[in-house]
PDB file of C-alpha atoms in Angstrom:
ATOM      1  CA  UNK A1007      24.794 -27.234 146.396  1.00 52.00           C
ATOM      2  CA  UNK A1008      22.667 -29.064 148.734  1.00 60.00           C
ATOM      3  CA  UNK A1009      21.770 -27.764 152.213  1.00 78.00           C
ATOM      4  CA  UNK A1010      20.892 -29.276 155.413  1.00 86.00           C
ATOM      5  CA  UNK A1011      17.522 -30.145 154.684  1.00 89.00           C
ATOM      6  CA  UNK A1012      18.463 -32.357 151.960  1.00 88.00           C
ATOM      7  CA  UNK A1013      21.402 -34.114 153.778  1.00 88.00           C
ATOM      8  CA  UNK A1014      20.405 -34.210 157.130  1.00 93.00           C
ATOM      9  CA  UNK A1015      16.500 -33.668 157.921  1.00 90.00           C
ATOM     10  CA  UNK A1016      16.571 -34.052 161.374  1.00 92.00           C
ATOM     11  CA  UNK A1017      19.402 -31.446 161.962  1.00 93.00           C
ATOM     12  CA  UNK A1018      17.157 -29.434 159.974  1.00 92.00           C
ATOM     13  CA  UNK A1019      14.244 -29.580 161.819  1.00 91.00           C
ATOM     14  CA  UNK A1020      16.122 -28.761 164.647  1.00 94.00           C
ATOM     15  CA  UNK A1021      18.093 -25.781 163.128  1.00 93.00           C
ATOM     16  CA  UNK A1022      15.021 -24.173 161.736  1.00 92.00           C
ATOM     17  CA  UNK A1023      13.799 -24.568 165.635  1.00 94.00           C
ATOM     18  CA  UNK A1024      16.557 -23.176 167.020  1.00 95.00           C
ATOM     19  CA  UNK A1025      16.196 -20.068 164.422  1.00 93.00           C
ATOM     20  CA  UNK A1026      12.626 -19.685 165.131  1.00 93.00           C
ATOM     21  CA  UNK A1027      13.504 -19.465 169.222  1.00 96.00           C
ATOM     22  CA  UNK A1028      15.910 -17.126 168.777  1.00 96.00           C
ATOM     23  CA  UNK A1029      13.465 -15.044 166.258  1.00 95.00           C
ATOM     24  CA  UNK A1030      15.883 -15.226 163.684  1.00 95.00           C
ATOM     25  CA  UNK A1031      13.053 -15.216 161.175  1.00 93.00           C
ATOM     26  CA  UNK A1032      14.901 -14.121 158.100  1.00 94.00           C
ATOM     27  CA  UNK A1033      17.456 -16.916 158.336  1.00 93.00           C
ATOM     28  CA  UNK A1034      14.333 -19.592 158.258  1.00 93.00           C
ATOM     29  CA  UNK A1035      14.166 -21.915 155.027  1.00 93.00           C
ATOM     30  CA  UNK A1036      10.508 -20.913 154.354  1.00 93.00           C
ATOM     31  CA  UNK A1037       9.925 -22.712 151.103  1.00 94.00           C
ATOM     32  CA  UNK A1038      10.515 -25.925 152.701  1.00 93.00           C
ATOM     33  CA  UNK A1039       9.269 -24.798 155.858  1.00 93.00           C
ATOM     34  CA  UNK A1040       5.912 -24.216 154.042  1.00 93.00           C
ATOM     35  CA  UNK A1041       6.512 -27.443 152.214  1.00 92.00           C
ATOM     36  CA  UNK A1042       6.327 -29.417 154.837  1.00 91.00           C
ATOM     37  CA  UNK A1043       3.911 -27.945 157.497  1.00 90.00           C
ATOM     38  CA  UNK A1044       1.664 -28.697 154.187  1.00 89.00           C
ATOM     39  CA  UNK A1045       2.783 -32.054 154.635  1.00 90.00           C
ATOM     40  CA  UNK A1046       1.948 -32.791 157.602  1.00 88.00           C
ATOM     41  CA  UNK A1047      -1.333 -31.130 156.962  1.00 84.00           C
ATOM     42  CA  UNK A1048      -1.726 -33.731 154.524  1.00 90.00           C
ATOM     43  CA  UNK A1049      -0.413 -36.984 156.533  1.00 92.00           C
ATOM     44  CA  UNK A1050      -3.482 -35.935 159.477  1.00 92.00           C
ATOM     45  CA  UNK A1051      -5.917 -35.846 156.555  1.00 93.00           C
ATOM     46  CA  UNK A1052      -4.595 -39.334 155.128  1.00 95.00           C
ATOM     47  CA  UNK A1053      -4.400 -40.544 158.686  1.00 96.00           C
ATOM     48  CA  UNK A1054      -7.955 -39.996 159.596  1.00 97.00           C
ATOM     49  CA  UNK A1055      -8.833 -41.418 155.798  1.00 97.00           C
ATOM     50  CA  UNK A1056      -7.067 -44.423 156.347  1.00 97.00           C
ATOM     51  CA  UNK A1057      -8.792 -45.569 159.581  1.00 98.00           C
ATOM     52  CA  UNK A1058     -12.228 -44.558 158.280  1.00 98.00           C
ATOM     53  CA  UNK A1059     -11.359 -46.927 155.395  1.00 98.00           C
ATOM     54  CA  UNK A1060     -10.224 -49.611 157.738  1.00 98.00           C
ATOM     55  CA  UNK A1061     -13.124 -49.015 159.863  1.00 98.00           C
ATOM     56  CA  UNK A1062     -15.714 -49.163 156.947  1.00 98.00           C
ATOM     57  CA  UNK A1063     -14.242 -52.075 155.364  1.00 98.00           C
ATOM     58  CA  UNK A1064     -14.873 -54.068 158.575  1.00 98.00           C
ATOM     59  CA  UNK A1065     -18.705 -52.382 159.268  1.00 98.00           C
ATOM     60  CA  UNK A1066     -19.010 -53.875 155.504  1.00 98.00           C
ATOM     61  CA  UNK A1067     -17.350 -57.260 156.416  1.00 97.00           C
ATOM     62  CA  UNK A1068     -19.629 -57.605 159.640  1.00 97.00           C
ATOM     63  CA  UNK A1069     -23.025 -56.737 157.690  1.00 97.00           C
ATOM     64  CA  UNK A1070     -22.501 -59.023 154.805  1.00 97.00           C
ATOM     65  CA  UNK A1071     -20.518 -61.883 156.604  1.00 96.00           C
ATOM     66  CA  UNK A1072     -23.018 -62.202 159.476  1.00 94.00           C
ATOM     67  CA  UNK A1073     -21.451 -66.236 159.757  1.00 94.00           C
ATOM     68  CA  UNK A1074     -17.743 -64.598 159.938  1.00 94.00           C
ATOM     69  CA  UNK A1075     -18.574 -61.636 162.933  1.00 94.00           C
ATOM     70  CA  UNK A1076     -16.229 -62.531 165.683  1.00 93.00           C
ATOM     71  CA  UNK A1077     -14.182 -60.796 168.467  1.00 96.00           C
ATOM     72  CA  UNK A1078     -11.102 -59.986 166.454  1.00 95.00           C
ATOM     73  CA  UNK A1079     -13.696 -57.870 163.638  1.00 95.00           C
ATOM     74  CA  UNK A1080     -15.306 -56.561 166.617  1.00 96.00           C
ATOM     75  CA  UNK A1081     -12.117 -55.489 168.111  1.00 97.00           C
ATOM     76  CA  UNK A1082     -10.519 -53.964 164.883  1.00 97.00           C
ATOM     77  CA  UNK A1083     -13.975 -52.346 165.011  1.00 98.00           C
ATOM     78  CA  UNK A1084     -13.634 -50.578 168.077  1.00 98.00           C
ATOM     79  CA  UNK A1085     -10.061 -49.748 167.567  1.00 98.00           C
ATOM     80  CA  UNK A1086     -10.649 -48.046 164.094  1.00 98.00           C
ATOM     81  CA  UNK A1087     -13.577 -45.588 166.148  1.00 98.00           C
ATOM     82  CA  UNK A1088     -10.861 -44.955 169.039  1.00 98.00           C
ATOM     83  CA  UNK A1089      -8.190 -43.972 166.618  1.00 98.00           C
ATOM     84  CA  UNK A1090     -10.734 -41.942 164.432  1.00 97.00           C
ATOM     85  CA  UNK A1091     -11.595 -40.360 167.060  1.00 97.00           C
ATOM     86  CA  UNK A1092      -8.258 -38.903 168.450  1.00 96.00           C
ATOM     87  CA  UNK A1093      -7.032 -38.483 165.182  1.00 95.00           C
ATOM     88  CA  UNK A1094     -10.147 -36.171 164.796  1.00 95.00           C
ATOM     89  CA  UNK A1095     -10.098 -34.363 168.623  1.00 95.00           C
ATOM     90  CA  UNK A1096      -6.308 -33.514 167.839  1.00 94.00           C
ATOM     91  CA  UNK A1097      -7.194 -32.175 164.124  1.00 93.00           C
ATOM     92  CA  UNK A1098     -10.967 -30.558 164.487  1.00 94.00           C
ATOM     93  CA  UNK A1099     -10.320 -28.579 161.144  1.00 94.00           C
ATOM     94  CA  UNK A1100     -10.889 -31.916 159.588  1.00 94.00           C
ATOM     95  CA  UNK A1101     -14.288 -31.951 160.445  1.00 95.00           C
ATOM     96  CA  UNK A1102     -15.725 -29.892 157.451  1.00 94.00           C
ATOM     97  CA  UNK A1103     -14.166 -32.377 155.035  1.00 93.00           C
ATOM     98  CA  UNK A1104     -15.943 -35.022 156.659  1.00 95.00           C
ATOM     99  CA  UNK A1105     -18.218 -36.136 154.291  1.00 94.00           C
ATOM    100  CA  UNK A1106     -15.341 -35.934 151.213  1.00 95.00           C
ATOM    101  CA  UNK A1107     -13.870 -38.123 153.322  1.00 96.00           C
ATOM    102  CA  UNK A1108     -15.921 -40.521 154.619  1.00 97.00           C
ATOM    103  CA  UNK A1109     -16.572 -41.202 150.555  1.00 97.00           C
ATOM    104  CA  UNK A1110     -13.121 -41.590 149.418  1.00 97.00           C
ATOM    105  CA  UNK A1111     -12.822 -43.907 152.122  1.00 98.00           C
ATOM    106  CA  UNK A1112     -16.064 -46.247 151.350  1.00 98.00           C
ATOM    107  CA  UNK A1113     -14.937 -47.011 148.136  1.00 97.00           C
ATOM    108  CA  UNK A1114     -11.440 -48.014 149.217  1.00 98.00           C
ATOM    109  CA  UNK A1115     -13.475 -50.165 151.667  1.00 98.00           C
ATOM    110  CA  UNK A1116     -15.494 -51.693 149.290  1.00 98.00           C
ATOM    111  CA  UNK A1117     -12.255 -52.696 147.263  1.00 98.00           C
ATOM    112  CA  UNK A1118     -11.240 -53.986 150.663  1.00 97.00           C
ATOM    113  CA  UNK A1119     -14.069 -55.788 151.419  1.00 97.00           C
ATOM    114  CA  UNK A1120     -14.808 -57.579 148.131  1.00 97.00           C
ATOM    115  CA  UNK A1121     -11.231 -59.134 148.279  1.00 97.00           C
ATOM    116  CA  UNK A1122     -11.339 -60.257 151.823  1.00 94.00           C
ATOM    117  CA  UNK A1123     -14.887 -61.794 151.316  1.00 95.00           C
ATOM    118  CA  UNK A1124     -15.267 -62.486 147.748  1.00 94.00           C
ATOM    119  CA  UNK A1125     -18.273 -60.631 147.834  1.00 97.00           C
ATOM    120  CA  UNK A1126     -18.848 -59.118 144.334  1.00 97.00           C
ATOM    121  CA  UNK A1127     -18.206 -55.275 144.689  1.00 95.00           C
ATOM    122  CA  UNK A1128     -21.406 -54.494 143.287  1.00 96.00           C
ATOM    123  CA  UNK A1129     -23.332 -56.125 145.897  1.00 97.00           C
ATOM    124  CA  UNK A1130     -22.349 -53.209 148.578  1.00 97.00           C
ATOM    125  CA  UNK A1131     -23.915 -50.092 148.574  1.00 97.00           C
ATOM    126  CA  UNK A1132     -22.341 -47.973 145.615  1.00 97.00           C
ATOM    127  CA  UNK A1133     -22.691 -44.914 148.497  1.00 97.00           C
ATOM    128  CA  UNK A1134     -21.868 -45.759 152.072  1.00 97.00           C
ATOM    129  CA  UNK A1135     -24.868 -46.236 153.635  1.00 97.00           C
ATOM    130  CA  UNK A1136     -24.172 -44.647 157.056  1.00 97.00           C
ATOM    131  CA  UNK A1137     -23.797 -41.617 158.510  1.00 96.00           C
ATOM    132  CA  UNK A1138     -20.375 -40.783 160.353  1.00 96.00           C
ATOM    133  CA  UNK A1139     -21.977 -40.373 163.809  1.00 96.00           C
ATOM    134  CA  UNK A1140     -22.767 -44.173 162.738  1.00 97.00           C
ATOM    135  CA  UNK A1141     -19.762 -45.462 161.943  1.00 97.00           C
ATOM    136  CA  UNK A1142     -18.075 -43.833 164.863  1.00 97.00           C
ATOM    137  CA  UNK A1143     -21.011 -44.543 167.258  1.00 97.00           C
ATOM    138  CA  UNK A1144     -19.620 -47.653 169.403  1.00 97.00           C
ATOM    139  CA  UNK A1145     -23.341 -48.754 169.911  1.00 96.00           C
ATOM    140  CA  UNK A1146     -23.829 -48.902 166.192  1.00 97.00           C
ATOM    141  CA  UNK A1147     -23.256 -52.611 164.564  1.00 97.00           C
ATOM    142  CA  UNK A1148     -24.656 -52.499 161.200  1.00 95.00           C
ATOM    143  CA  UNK A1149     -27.388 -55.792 160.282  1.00 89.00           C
TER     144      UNK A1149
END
């Protein structure tokens, strides 16, 4: 038999609220409880991955296609930093993966980058080349 959570998430959510207010603590569904906090442990981490990717790919783009840099590469540019950045000031506990992360994300970048330039992959840095006080540093525009 199915329960609520598999028919009806959002009356779910809001049931295993209402049983948490009223400290009805044994009634709680804690193995999907658990399941998803995880979850959405896991969406902040991809979150923050995904705009460092976006970010790098266009720090790559505006390096390598110095004829191409224009405002709306410049303005992805400094959105990508601004979203980072709050994604990172609501979620601090990221900042120890960091580095893991900044690295998974250069290499999706790279993919990123050789198909919206043509630019053989091999031709960017195998590593990513900055720092993440760079990349997030709105005075730093790679040359």
């Amino acid at each position: 038999m199915g329960t609520l959570y598999d028919s009806d998430f959002y009356g779910w959510t809001q049931e295993q609220a209402d049983l948490l207010r009223s400290g009805h603590l044994s009634e709680l569904d804690t193995q999907n409880l658990l399941e998803e906090i995880e979850a959405m442990g896991r969406s902040e981490r991809r979150e923050l991955e995904s705009r460092l990717q976006v970010l790098l790919m266009h720090l790559l783009k505006w390096q390598y296609q110095v004829d191409h840099q224009g405002r709306s590469w410049k303005l992805t540019i400094e959105e990508q930093r601004r979203k980072a950045g709050r994604v990172l000031s609501e979620n601090p506990s990221l900042k120890p993966r960091l580095s893991e992360m900044l690295a998974a994300a250069y290499g999706d970048a790279v993919i990123g980058a050789e198909r919206e330039t043509n630019i053989k992959r091999s031709v960017f840095p195998a590593e990513c080349p900055w720092t993440f006080g760079q990349v997030m540093d709105p005075e730093f525009w790679p040359e």
